[in-house]
Amino acid sequence: MKNILEKAEINHNLNKDEIIKLLSSNDISLFSFADEIRKKYKGDSIHIRGLVEFSNICKRNCYYCGLRCENKKIKRYRLTSNEIKECGQYAVKLGYKTIVLQSGEDDYFDADKICKIIEELKKYNLAVTLSIGERTFEEYKAFKDSGADRYLLRIETTDENLYKTLHPNMNFKNRIKCLKDLKQLGYETGTGCLVGLPNQTIESLANDILFFKELNADMVGIGPFIPHPNTPLANNKTNNFNLSIKVMAITRLLLPDINIPATTAMETLNKNGHIIALQSGANVLMLNITPQTYKKNYEIYPDKAGINNNEDENKKLIYDKIKSINRSISNSYGFRQD
Ligand code: SAM
Ligand code: SF4
């Protein structure tokens, strides 16, 4: 273990066997190691992103997700362009430098509508991150030309067979193409995976980490899979928290200068999830600023952390936690090279 960590510290490269050893070990020195690398490359300040979940309407049917189109039990909503603009104003008021626009794959928001929204938000000098799923190269280009800075699209799993079983009518090769298109267009490109999916192996998680490295992802978000009762995976209950923290920490070893969020799914599974993640390689937090009336209906998985707090309460809670571990809030946009 020690040899592997020392090797990672020197050249930020590990082979698949070494990653599998780290994932299989219970040696907690991995986490302090990842924390030191985070400190060396990213410093102690944490970048806050304001997250707006602007539509829970989705044409896809991913087996794990509560927003899948076959889930008839959720109340669907869309924010108006004006409401999204107000979220932008609110993000500025809270002092956030980035707004993340996330939604299901909702074709109502065509390229034209998304471009207009981006142009409005750029007037507030916000960095704009999109997380709206698979689109064509031309659409990604139009968003970029309108001012979008970053794009999040998790590969979810690099195991093509597993990908197929979980994503009906979707195409693994197209997902990879989307990520390459985003890179080519100059987006800061984020990807990531779900941890603890049924039939997912440790080897497949090691491949996921190698994929992040090969893509040279600028951001990587790791989500422990949390079963949603109204999905085909409702009964796949396991606590994937520890394994997801390991995947995240190893990602930090291999990609020392990227942005890595402490994810909401981690906080949902462990009441100290954010703090543990921030002390194991993470340097970003995404705080939900979706209007309270809509928030509860963006139910990807149940009992999402922070769902009942308003934005100010959430902000205070998190800022107190950040102070308690002697970290600070960044004033910069938090691009990879900042
Ligand atoms: N529709 C876009 C997409 O799929 O890229 C963005 C929204 S989607 C809700 C954002 C992320 O939620 C997905 O990338 C997936 O990893 C995560 N997610 C969905 N269902 C989940 C679950 N049951 N547990 C944990 N994360 C989940
Ligand atoms: Fe839709 Fe994204 Fe959920 Fe899949 S993960 S069902 S694309 S919102």
mmCIF file of C-alpha atoms and ligand atoms in Angstrom:
data_model
loop_
_atom_site.group_PDB
_atom_site.id
_atom_site.type_symbol
_atom_site.label_atom_id
_atom_site.label_comp_id
_atom_site.label_asym_id
_atom_site.label_seq_id
_atom_site.Cartn_x
_atom_site.Cartn_y
_atom_site.Cartn_z
ATOM 1 C CA MET A 1 0.000 0.000 0.000
ATOM 2 C CA LYS A 2 2.714 2.452 1.058
ATOM 3 C CA ASN A 3 4.706 1.782 -2.123
ATOM 4 C CA ILE A 4 1.679 2.327 -4.309
ATOM 5 C CA LEU A 5 0.853 5.622 -2.596
ATOM 6 C CA GLU A 6 4.446 6.818 -2.898
ATOM 7 C CA LYS A 7 4.475 5.933 -6.583
ATOM 8 C CA ALA A 8 1.235 7.877 -7.079
ATOM 9 C CA GLU A 9 2.722 10.879 -5.300
ATOM 10 C CA ILE A 10 5.686 10.991 -7.665
ATOM 11 C CA ASN A 11 4.142 10.477 -11.079
ATOM 12 C CA HIS A 12 0.347 10.486 -10.548
ATOM 13 C CA ASN A 13 0.055 7.276 -12.493
ATOM 14 C CA LEU A 14 -1.090 3.862 -11.327
ATOM 15 C CA ASN A 15 -1.909 0.716 -13.253
ATOM 16 C CA LYS A 16 -5.147 -1.208 -12.929
ATOM 17 C CA ASP A 17 -3.761 -3.779 -10.466
ATOM 18 C CA GLU A 18 -2.458 -1.056 -8.184
ATOM 19 C CA ILE A 19 -5.812 0.739 -8.229
ATOM 20 C CA ILE A 20 -7.601 -2.527 -7.453
ATOM 21 C CA LYS A 21 -5.269 -3.041 -4.468
ATOM 22 C CA LEU A 22 -6.110 0.421 -3.152
ATOM 23 C CA LEU A 23 -9.831 -0.120 -3.653
ATOM 24 C CA SER A 24 -9.675 -3.484 -1.878
ATOM 25 C CA SER A 25 -7.622 -2.294 1.095
ATOM 26 C CA ASN A 26 -9.005 -0.930 4.356
ATOM 27 C CA ASP A 27 -5.881 1.092 5.055
ATOM 28 C CA ILE A 28 -7.111 4.601 5.823
ATOM 29 C CA SER A 29 -3.797 6.269 4.914
ATOM 30 C CA LEU A 30 -5.202 6.600 1.363
ATOM 31 C CA PHE A 31 -7.469 9.391 2.601
ATOM 32 C CA SER A 32 -4.800 11.501 4.314
ATOM 33 C CA PHE A 33 -2.577 10.998 1.290
ATOM 34 C CA ALA A 34 -5.291 12.289 -1.052
ATOM 35 C CA ASP A 35 -5.912 15.175 1.353
ATOM 36 C CA GLU A 36 -2.237 16.181 1.208
ATOM 37 C CA ILE A 37 -2.230 16.101 -2.570
ATOM 38 C CA ARG A 38 -5.386 18.222 -2.628
ATOM 39 C CA LYS A 39 -3.684 20.725 -0.313
ATOM 40 C CA LYS A 40 -0.504 20.828 -2.390
ATOM 41 C CA TYR A 41 -2.241 21.375 -5.741
ATOM 42 C CA LYS A 42 -5.517 23.137 -4.845
ATOM 43 C CA GLY A 43 -4.825 24.812 -1.492
ATOM 44 C CA ASP A 44 -7.250 25.070 1.399
ATOM 45 C CA SER A 45 -10.035 27.084 -0.175
ATOM 46 C CA ILE A 46 -13.248 25.492 -1.308
ATOM 47 C CA HIS A 47 -15.141 26.512 -4.430
ATOM 48 C CA ILE A 48 -18.880 26.870 -3.970
ATOM 49 C CA ARG A 49 -21.149 26.301 -6.956
ATOM 50 C CA GLY A 50 -24.846 27.274 -6.916
ATOM 51 C CA LEU A 51 -26.923 24.403 -8.310
ATOM 52 C CA VAL A 52 -30.220 25.051 -10.105
ATOM 53 C CA GLU A 53 -32.277 21.979 -10.948
ATOM 54 C CA PHE A 54 -34.371 23.697 -13.579
ATOM 55 C CA SER A 55 -36.385 20.767 -14.972
ATOM 56 C CA ASN A 56 -37.091 17.264 -13.714
ATOM 57 C CA ILE A 57 -38.615 16.230 -17.042
ATOM 58 C CA CYS A 58 -36.555 13.537 -18.737
ATOM 59 C CA LYS A 59 -36.985 11.507 -21.905
ATOM 60 C CA ARG A 60 -34.469 8.885 -20.677
ATOM 61 C CA ASN A 61 -35.164 5.845 -18.593
ATOM 62 C CA CYS A 62 -31.941 5.179 -16.632
ATOM 63 C CA TYR A 63 -32.665 2.268 -14.292
ATOM 64 C CA TYR A 64 -31.264 3.941 -11.188
ATOM 65 C CA CYS A 65 -32.779 7.420 -11.435
ATOM 66 C CA GLY A 66 -36.000 8.725 -9.907
ATOM 67 C CA LEU A 67 -36.426 11.167 -12.802
ATOM 68 C CA ARG A 68 -36.659 8.368 -15.398
ATOM 69 C CA CYS A 69 -39.614 8.878 -17.735
ATOM 70 C CA GLU A 70 -41.355 5.699 -16.585
ATOM 71 C CA ASN A 71 -41.616 6.973 -13.025
ATOM 72 C CA LYS A 72 -45.164 8.284 -13.058
ATOM 73 C CA LYS A 73 -45.161 9.025 -9.342
ATOM 74 C CA ILE A 74 -43.232 12.285 -9.344
ATOM 75 C CA LYS A 75 -44.655 15.698 -9.975
ATOM 76 C CA ARG A 76 -42.872 17.098 -13.017
ATOM 77 C CA TYR A 77 -41.852 20.761 -13.258
ATOM 78 C CA ARG A 78 -39.921 23.224 -15.364
ATOM 79 C CA LEU A 79 -38.622 26.612 -14.267
ATOM 80 C CA THR A 80 -39.344 29.498 -16.642
ATOM 81 C CA SER A 81 -36.413 31.347 -18.191
ATOM 82 C CA ASN A 82 -37.267 34.204 -15.884
ATOM 83 C CA GLU A 83 -37.146 31.984 -12.790
ATOM 84 C CA ILE A 84 -33.745 30.676 -13.884
ATOM 85 C CA LYS A 85 -32.561 34.257 -14.302
ATOM 86 C CA GLU A 86 -33.750 35.019 -10.757
ATOM 87 C CA CYS A 87 -31.710 32.043 -9.521
ATOM 88 C CA GLY A 88 -28.706 33.692 -11.182
ATOM 89 C CA GLN A 89 -29.404 36.941 -9.306
ATOM 90 C CA TYR A 90 -29.746 34.960 -6.103
ATOM 91 C CA ALA A 91 -26.430 33.171 -6.711
ATOM 92 C CA VAL A 92 -24.757 36.577 -7.049
ATOM 93 C CA LYS A 93 -26.439 37.771 -3.842
ATOM 94 C CA LEU A 94 -25.087 34.724 -1.998
ATOM 95 C CA GLY A 95 -21.597 35.474 -3.339
ATOM 96 C CA TYR A 96 -21.365 32.394 -5.555
ATOM 97 C CA LYS A 97 -19.201 32.709 -8.668
ATOM 98 C CA THR A 98 -20.596 29.728 -10.576
ATOM 99 C CA ILE A 99 -24.093 28.634 -11.451
ATOM 100 C CA VAL A 100 -24.687 25.010 -12.423
ATOM 101 C CA LEU A 101 -27.777 24.407 -14.553
ATOM 102 C CA GLN A 102 -28.897 20.812 -14.235
ATOM 103 C CA SER A 103 -31.948 18.991 -15.610
ATOM 104 C CA GLY A 104 -33.314 15.783 -17.007
ATOM 105 C CA GLU A 105 -32.967 15.426 -20.762
ATOM 106 C CA ASP A 106 -35.807 17.801 -21.536
ATOM 107 C CA ASP A 107 -36.158 18.668 -25.231
ATOM 108 C CA TYR A 108 -38.451 21.598 -24.411
ATOM 109 C CA PHE A 109 -35.198 23.425 -23.648
ATOM 110 C CA ASP A 110 -33.883 23.462 -27.206
ATOM 111 C CA ALA A 111 -30.527 24.976 -28.102
ATOM 112 C CA ASP A 112 -32.053 28.369 -28.696
ATOM 113 C CA LYS A 113 -33.680 28.548 -25.256
ATOM 114 C CA ILE A 114 -30.543 27.299 -23.480
ATOM 115 C CA CYS A 115 -28.349 29.804 -25.354
ATOM 116 C CA LYS A 116 -30.608 32.706 -24.341
ATOM 117 C CA ILE A 117 -30.522 31.572 -20.700
ATOM 118 C CA ILE A 118 -26.709 31.340 -20.780
ATOM 119 C CA GLU A 119 -26.441 34.823 -22.303
ATOM 120 C CA GLU A 120 -28.669 36.258 -19.545
ATOM 121 C CA LEU A 121 -26.649 34.581 -16.792
ATOM 122 C CA LYS A 122 -23.326 35.699 -18.249
ATOM 123 C CA LYS A 123 -24.509 39.309 -17.726
ATOM 124 C CA TYR A 124 -24.067 38.651 -13.981
ATOM 125 C CA ASN A 125 -20.427 37.627 -14.497
ATOM 126 C CA LEU A 126 -21.156 34.107 -13.357
ATOM 127 C CA ALA A 127 -19.274 31.098 -14.632
ATOM 128 C CA VAL A 128 -21.917 28.854 -16.203
ATOM 129 C CA THR A 129 -21.813 25.074 -15.933
ATOM 130 C CA LEU A 130 -24.314 22.927 -17.808
ATOM 131 C CA SER A 131 -25.425 19.435 -16.845
ATOM 132 C CA ILE A 132 -28.253 18.662 -19.245
ATOM 133 C CA GLY A 133 -27.192 15.374 -20.775
ATOM 134 C CA GLU A 134 -26.353 14.274 -24.290
ATOM 135 C CA ARG A 135 -26.657 16.813 -27.110
ATOM 136 C CA THR A 136 -25.172 17.137 -30.588
ATOM 137 C CA PHE A 137 -21.773 18.678 -31.297
ATOM 138 C CA GLU A 138 -23.563 21.649 -32.894
ATOM 139 C CA GLU A 139 -25.652 22.241 -29.768
ATOM 140 C CA TYR A 140 -22.626 21.973 -27.479
ATOM 141 C CA LYS A 141 -20.878 24.460 -29.771
ATOM 142 C CA ALA A 142 -23.826 26.877 -29.652
ATOM 143 C CA PHE A 143 -23.838 26.746 -25.821
ATOM 144 C CA LYS A 144 -20.105 27.385 -25.754
ATOM 145 C CA ASP A 145 -20.437 30.304 -28.180
ATOM 146 C CA SER A 146 -23.131 31.750 -25.882
ATOM 147 C CA GLY A 147 -20.689 31.724 -22.981
ATOM 148 C CA ALA A 148 -21.028 28.348 -21.215
ATOM 149 C CA ASP A 149 -17.797 27.538 -19.405
ATOM 150 C CA ARG A 150 -18.138 24.003 -18.122
ATOM 151 C CA TYR A 151 -20.142 20.849 -18.736
ATOM 152 C CA LEU A 152 -20.843 17.887 -16.472
ATOM 153 C CA LEU A 153 -21.638 14.527 -18.024
ATOM 154 C CA ARG A 154 -20.876 11.466 -15.959
ATOM 155 C CA ILE A 155 -19.927 8.348 -17.873
ATOM 156 C CA GLU A 156 -21.760 6.569 -14.983
ATOM 157 C CA THR A 157 -19.829 3.320 -15.640
ATOM 158 C CA THR A 158 -17.151 2.379 -18.161
ATOM 159 C CA ASP A 159 -18.345 -1.237 -18.180
ATOM 160 C CA GLU A 160 -20.091 -1.212 -21.558
ATOM 161 C CA ASN A 161 -22.247 -4.274 -20.795
ATOM 162 C CA LEU A 162 -23.351 -2.857 -17.460
ATOM 163 C CA TYR A 163 -23.970 0.513 -19.145
ATOM 164 C CA LYS A 164 -26.262 -1.210 -21.653
ATOM 165 C CA THR A 165 -28.333 -2.951 -19.004
ATOM 166 C CA LEU A 166 -28.894 0.299 -17.073
ATOM 167 C CA HIS A 167 -29.537 2.682 -19.976
ATOM 168 C CA PRO A 168 -32.228 1.423 -22.343
ATOM 169 C CA ASN A 169 -32.040 3.031 -25.797
ATOM 170 C CA MET A 170 -28.831 4.843 -24.967
ATOM 171 C CA ASN A 171 -25.465 4.240 -26.523
ATOM 172 C CA PHE A 172 -22.214 4.000 -24.579
ATOM 173 C CA LYS A 173 -20.142 5.067 -27.598
ATOM 174 C CA ASN A 174 -22.236 8.184 -27.997
ATOM 175 C CA ARG A 175 -21.661 9.098 -24.342
ATOM 176 C CA ILE A 176 -17.903 8.863 -24.928
ATOM 177 C CA LYS A 177 -18.285 10.919 -28.106
ATOM 178 C CA CYS A 178 -20.155 13.621 -26.172
ATOM 179 C CA LEU A 179 -17.314 13.834 -23.637
ATOM 180 C CA LYS A 180 -14.731 14.088 -26.418
ATOM 181 C CA ASP A 181 -16.806 16.745 -28.207
ATOM 182 C CA LEU A 182 -16.982 18.782 -24.996
ATOM 183 C CA LYS A 183 -13.217 18.554 -24.522
ATOM 184 C CA GLN A 184 -12.610 19.492 -28.148
ATOM 185 C CA LEU A 185 -14.869 22.533 -27.831
ATOM 186 C CA GLY A 186 -12.789 23.807 -24.915
ATOM 187 C CA TYR A 187 -15.254 23.232 -22.091
ATOM 188 C CA GLU A 188 -13.934 22.426 -18.668
ATOM 189 C CA THR A 189 -15.304 18.936 -18.839
ATOM 190 C CA GLY A 190 -16.613 17.033 -15.867
ATOM 191 C CA THR A 191 -17.402 13.375 -15.695
ATOM 192 C CA GLY A 192 -17.725 10.741 -12.999
ATOM 193 C CA CYS A 193 -19.357 7.481 -12.064
ATOM 194 C CA LEU A 194 -21.872 5.849 -9.806
ATOM 195 C CA VAL A 195 -20.421 3.542 -7.169
ATOM 196 C CA GLY A 196 -22.219 0.438 -5.976
ATOM 197 C CA LEU A 197 -24.386 -0.304 -8.992
ATOM 198 C CA PRO A 198 -25.660 -3.890 -9.098
ATOM 199 C CA ASN A 199 -23.109 -6.175 -10.814
ATOM 200 C CA GLN A 200 -20.433 -3.467 -10.790
ATOM 201 C CA THR A 201 -17.023 -4.902 -9.899
ATOM 202 C CA ILE A 202 -13.953 -3.392 -8.254
ATOM 203 C CA GLU A 203 -12.134 -3.927 -11.554
ATOM 204 C CA SER A 204 -14.775 -1.919 -13.357
ATOM 205 C CA LEU A 205 -14.363 0.944 -10.836
ATOM 206 C CA ALA A 206 -10.607 0.811 -11.451
ATOM 207 C CA ASN A 207 -11.347 1.167 -15.169
ATOM 208 C CA ASP A 208 -13.571 4.162 -14.405
ATOM 209 C CA ILE A 209 -10.684 5.881 -12.611
ATOM 210 C CA LEU A 210 -8.322 5.104 -15.518
ATOM 211 C CA PHE A 211 -10.928 6.544 -17.880
ATOM 212 C CA PHE A 212 -11.012 9.856 -15.960
ATOM 213 C CA LYS A 213 -7.240 10.012 -16.295
ATOM 214 C CA GLU A 214 -7.250 9.126 -19.996
ATOM 215 C CA LEU A 215 -9.914 11.747 -20.756
ATOM 216 C CA ASN A 216 -7.956 14.229 -18.663
ATOM 217 C CA ALA A 217 -11.225 15.254 -17.044
ATOM 218 C CA ASP A 218 -11.217 18.720 -15.487
ATOM 219 C CA MET A 219 -13.778 17.750 -12.849
ATOM 220 C CA VAL A 220 -14.830 14.382 -11.500
ATOM 221 C CA GLY A 221 -17.974 13.796 -9.417
ATOM 222 C CA ILE A 222 -18.353 10.449 -7.705
ATOM 223 C CA GLY A 223 -21.830 9.433 -6.615
ATOM 224 C CA PRO A 224 -22.592 6.525 -4.323
ATOM 225 C CA PHE A 225 -25.614 4.839 -5.879
ATOM 226 C CA ILE A 226 -28.707 5.276 -3.688
ATOM 227 C CA PRO A 227 -31.728 3.165 -4.673
ATOM 228 C CA HIS A 228 -34.948 5.000 -5.463
ATOM 229 C CA PRO A 229 -38.176 3.165 -4.541
ATOM 230 C CA ASN A 230 -39.901 3.895 -7.859
ATOM 231 C CA THR A 231 -37.180 2.434 -10.064
ATOM 232 C CA PRO A 232 -36.293 -1.109 -11.137
ATOM 233 C CA LEU A 233 -33.284 -0.975 -8.755
ATOM 234 C CA ALA A 234 -35.420 -0.223 -5.685
ATOM 235 C CA ASN A 235 -34.307 -3.345 -3.815
ATOM 236 C CA ASN A 236 -30.564 -3.005 -4.383
ATOM 237 C CA LYS A 237 -29.808 -1.659 -0.932
ATOM 238 C CA THR A 238 -26.152 -1.370 0.111
ATOM 239 C CA ASN A 239 -24.236 1.470 1.679
ATOM 240 C CA ASN A 240 -21.712 2.546 -0.901
ATOM 241 C CA PHE A 241 -20.299 5.475 1.044
ATOM 242 C CA ASN A 242 -16.840 4.095 1.934
ATOM 243 C CA LEU A 243 -16.204 2.720 -1.518
ATOM 244 C CA SER A 244 -17.211 5.986 -3.179
ATOM 245 C CA ILE A 245 -14.812 7.939 -0.921
ATOM 246 C CA LYS A 246 -12.043 5.528 -1.967
ATOM 247 C CA VAL A 247 -12.806 6.019 -5.676
ATOM 248 C CA MET A 248 -12.735 9.772 -5.112
ATOM 249 C CA ALA A 249 -9.447 9.713 -3.165
ATOM 250 C CA ILE A 250 -7.706 7.610 -5.836
ATOM 251 C CA THR A 251 -9.004 9.977 -8.518
ATOM 252 C CA ARG A 252 -7.294 12.812 -6.611
ATOM 253 C CA LEU A 253 -4.004 10.859 -6.644
ATOM 254 C CA LEU A 254 -4.137 10.453 -10.422
ATOM 255 C CA LEU A 255 -5.509 13.884 -11.316
ATOM 256 C CA PRO A 256 -3.988 16.113 -8.637
ATOM 257 C CA ASP A 257 -5.052 19.533 -9.983
ATOM 258 C CA ILE A 258 -8.675 18.929 -10.973
ATOM 259 C CA ASN A 259 -11.852 20.029 -9.220
ATOM 260 C CA ILE A 260 -13.564 17.310 -7.217
ATOM 261 C CA PRO A 261 -16.865 17.907 -5.425
ATOM 262 C CA ALA A 262 -17.913 16.456 -2.102
ATOM 263 C CA THR A 263 -21.231 15.201 -3.490
ATOM 264 C CA THR A 264 -24.730 15.495 -2.040
ATOM 265 C CA ALA A 265 -25.171 11.730 -2.384
ATOM 266 C CA MET A 266 -22.179 11.270 -0.042
ATOM 267 C CA GLU A 267 -23.773 13.618 2.504
ATOM 268 C CA THR A 268 -27.075 11.768 2.127
ATOM 269 C CA LEU A 269 -25.474 8.453 3.129
ATOM 270 C CA ASN A 270 -23.352 9.838 5.957
ATOM 271 C CA LYS A 271 -24.210 12.899 8.046
ATOM 272 C CA ASN A 272 -20.537 13.894 7.892
ATOM 273 C CA GLY A 273 -20.219 12.950 4.241
ATOM 274 C CA HIS A 274 -19.240 16.398 2.989
ATOM 275 C CA ILE A 275 -16.561 16.849 5.625
ATOM 276 C CA ILE A 276 -15.145 13.355 5.157
ATOM 277 C CA ALA A 277 -14.986 13.919 1.387
ATOM 278 C CA LEU A 278 -13.381 17.362 1.817
ATOM 279 C CA GLN A 279 -10.714 15.701 3.954
ATOM 280 C CA SER A 280 -10.132 12.898 1.463
ATOM 281 C CA GLY A 281 -9.416 14.822 -1.742
ATOM 282 C CA ALA A 282 -12.459 16.985 -2.515
ATOM 283 C CA ASN A 283 -12.239 20.789 -2.939
ATOM 284 C CA VAL A 284 -15.684 21.777 -4.292
ATOM 285 C CA LEU A 285 -19.222 21.971 -2.899
ATOM 286 C CA MET A 286 -22.379 22.330 -4.919
ATOM 287 C CA LEU A 287 -25.103 24.070 -2.941
ATOM 288 C CA ASN A 288 -28.678 23.794 -4.077
ATOM 289 C CA ILE A 289 -30.357 27.115 -4.923
ATOM 290 C CA THR A 290 -33.383 25.647 -6.701
ATOM 291 C CA PRO A 291 -36.529 27.431 -5.437
ATOM 292 C CA GLN A 292 -37.921 25.566 -2.420
ATOM 293 C CA THR A 293 -41.257 24.737 -4.107
ATOM 294 C CA TYR A 294 -39.529 22.717 -6.841
ATOM 295 C CA LYS A 295 -36.567 21.260 -4.982
ATOM 296 C CA LYS A 296 -38.389 18.320 -3.385
ATOM 297 C CA ASN A 297 -39.542 17.119 -6.815
ATOM 298 C CA TYR A 298 -36.002 16.756 -8.149
ATOM 299 C CA GLU A 299 -35.914 13.395 -6.467
ATOM 300 C CA ILE A 300 -33.101 11.464 -8.145
ATOM 301 C CA TYR A 301 -32.920 9.343 -4.976
ATOM 302 C CA PRO A 302 -34.855 9.648 -1.690
ATOM 303 C CA ASP A 303 -34.025 11.736 1.418
ATOM 304 C CA LYS A 304 -31.512 13.969 -0.331
ATOM 305 C CA ALA A 305 -29.347 15.857 2.173
ATOM 306 C CA GLY A 306 -30.349 19.485 2.749
ATOM 307 C CA ILE A 307 -33.667 19.148 0.922
ATOM 308 C CA ASN A 308 -35.760 20.669 3.716
ATOM 309 C CA ASN A 309 -33.463 23.608 4.423
ATOM 310 C CA ASN A 310 -33.760 26.884 2.607
ATOM 311 C CA GLU A 311 -30.748 28.236 0.719
ATOM 312 C CA ASP A 312 -29.620 30.544 3.534
ATOM 313 C CA GLU A 313 -29.814 27.720 6.114
ATOM 314 C CA ASN A 314 -27.893 25.407 3.831
ATOM 315 C CA LYS A 315 -25.251 28.035 3.230
ATOM 316 C CA LYS A 316 -24.812 28.699 6.942
ATOM 317 C CA LEU A 317 -24.613 25.002 7.830
ATOM 318 C CA ILE A 318 -21.971 24.365 5.209
ATOM 319 C CA TYR A 319 -19.939 27.493 5.948
ATOM 320 C CA ASP A 320 -19.810 26.531 9.649
ATOM 321 C CA LYS A 321 -18.597 23.061 8.704
ATOM 322 C CA ILE A 322 -15.927 24.498 6.410
ATOM 323 C CA LYS A 323 -14.676 26.740 9.220
ATOM 324 C CA SER A 324 -14.635 23.820 11.646
ATOM 325 C CA ILE A 325 -12.021 22.041 9.507
ATOM 326 C CA ASN A 326 -9.930 25.205 9.016
ATOM 327 C CA ARG A 327 -10.750 25.584 5.375
ATOM 328 C CA SER A 328 -11.951 28.752 3.659
ATOM 329 C CA ILE A 329 -14.269 29.802 0.846
ATOM 330 C CA SER A 330 -12.613 30.715 -2.421
ATOM 331 C CA ASN A 331 -13.214 34.098 -4.053
ATOM 332 C CA SER A 332 -12.141 32.940 -7.488
ATOM 333 C CA TYR A 333 -14.137 31.277 -10.255
ATOM 334 C CA GLY A 334 -12.416 28.024 -9.453
ATOM 335 C CA PHE A 335 -11.335 26.948 -12.892
ATOM 336 C CA ARG A 336 -8.897 24.060 -13.020
ATOM 337 C CA GLN A 337 -5.933 26.353 -13.663
ATOM 338 C CA ASP A 338 -6.877 29.069 -11.119
HETATM 339 N N1 SAM B 1 -29.755 14.205 -16.972
HETATM 340 C C1 SAM B 1 -28.407 14.592 -16.850
HETATM 341 C C2 SAM B 1 -27.480 13.399 -16.908
HETATM 342 O O1 SAM B 1 -27.946 12.294 -16.707
HETATM 343 O O2 SAM B 1 -26.307 13.604 -17.198
HETATM 344 C C3 SAM B 1 -28.132 15.376 -15.580
HETATM 345 C C4 SAM B 1 -29.036 15.105 -14.416
HETATM 346 S S1 SAM B 1 -28.794 13.510 -13.651
HETATM 347 C C5 SAM B 1 -30.076 13.511 -12.448
HETATM 348 C C6 SAM B 1 -27.324 13.804 -12.669
HETATM 349 C C7 SAM B 1 -26.682 12.600 -12.064
HETATM 350 O O3 SAM B 1 -27.530 12.016 -11.086
HETATM 351 C C8 SAM B 1 -26.393 11.449 -13.001
HETATM 352 O O4 SAM B 1 -25.205 11.655 -13.706
HETATM 353 C C9 SAM B 1 -26.343 10.243 -12.048
HETATM 354 O O5 SAM B 1 -25.014 9.817 -11.810
HETATM 355 C C10 SAM B 1 -26.953 10.785 -10.755
HETATM 356 N N2 SAM B 1 -27.976 9.862 -10.220
HETATM 357 C C11 SAM B 1 -29.111 9.483 -10.815
HETATM 358 N N3 SAM B 1 -29.754 8.574 -10.044
HETATM 359 C C12 SAM B 1 -29.009 8.363 -8.948
HETATM 360 C C13 SAM B 1 -29.117 7.503 -7.796
HETATM 361 N N4 SAM B 1 -30.146 6.707 -7.657
HETATM 362 N N5 SAM B 1 -28.137 7.544 -6.860
HETATM 363 C C14 SAM B 1 -27.092 8.396 -6.992
HETATM 364 N N6 SAM B 1 -26.927 9.224 -8.061
HETATM 365 C C15 SAM B 1 -27.864 9.197 -9.031
HETATM 366 FE FE1 SF4 B 2 -32.649 11.399 -17.012
HETATM 367 FE FE2 SF4 B 2 -30.185 12.000 -16.144
HETATM 368 FE FE3 SF4 B 2 -31.920 10.647 -14.573
HETATM 369 FE FE4 SF4 B 2 -30.898 9.430 -16.707
HETATM 370 S S1 SF4 B 2 -29.756 10.184 -14.906
HETATM 371 S S2 SF4 B 2 -33.061 9.439 -16.107
HETATM 372 S S3 SF4 B 2 -30.737 11.127 -18.158
HETATM 373 S S4 SF4 B 2 -32.114 12.750 -15.295
#
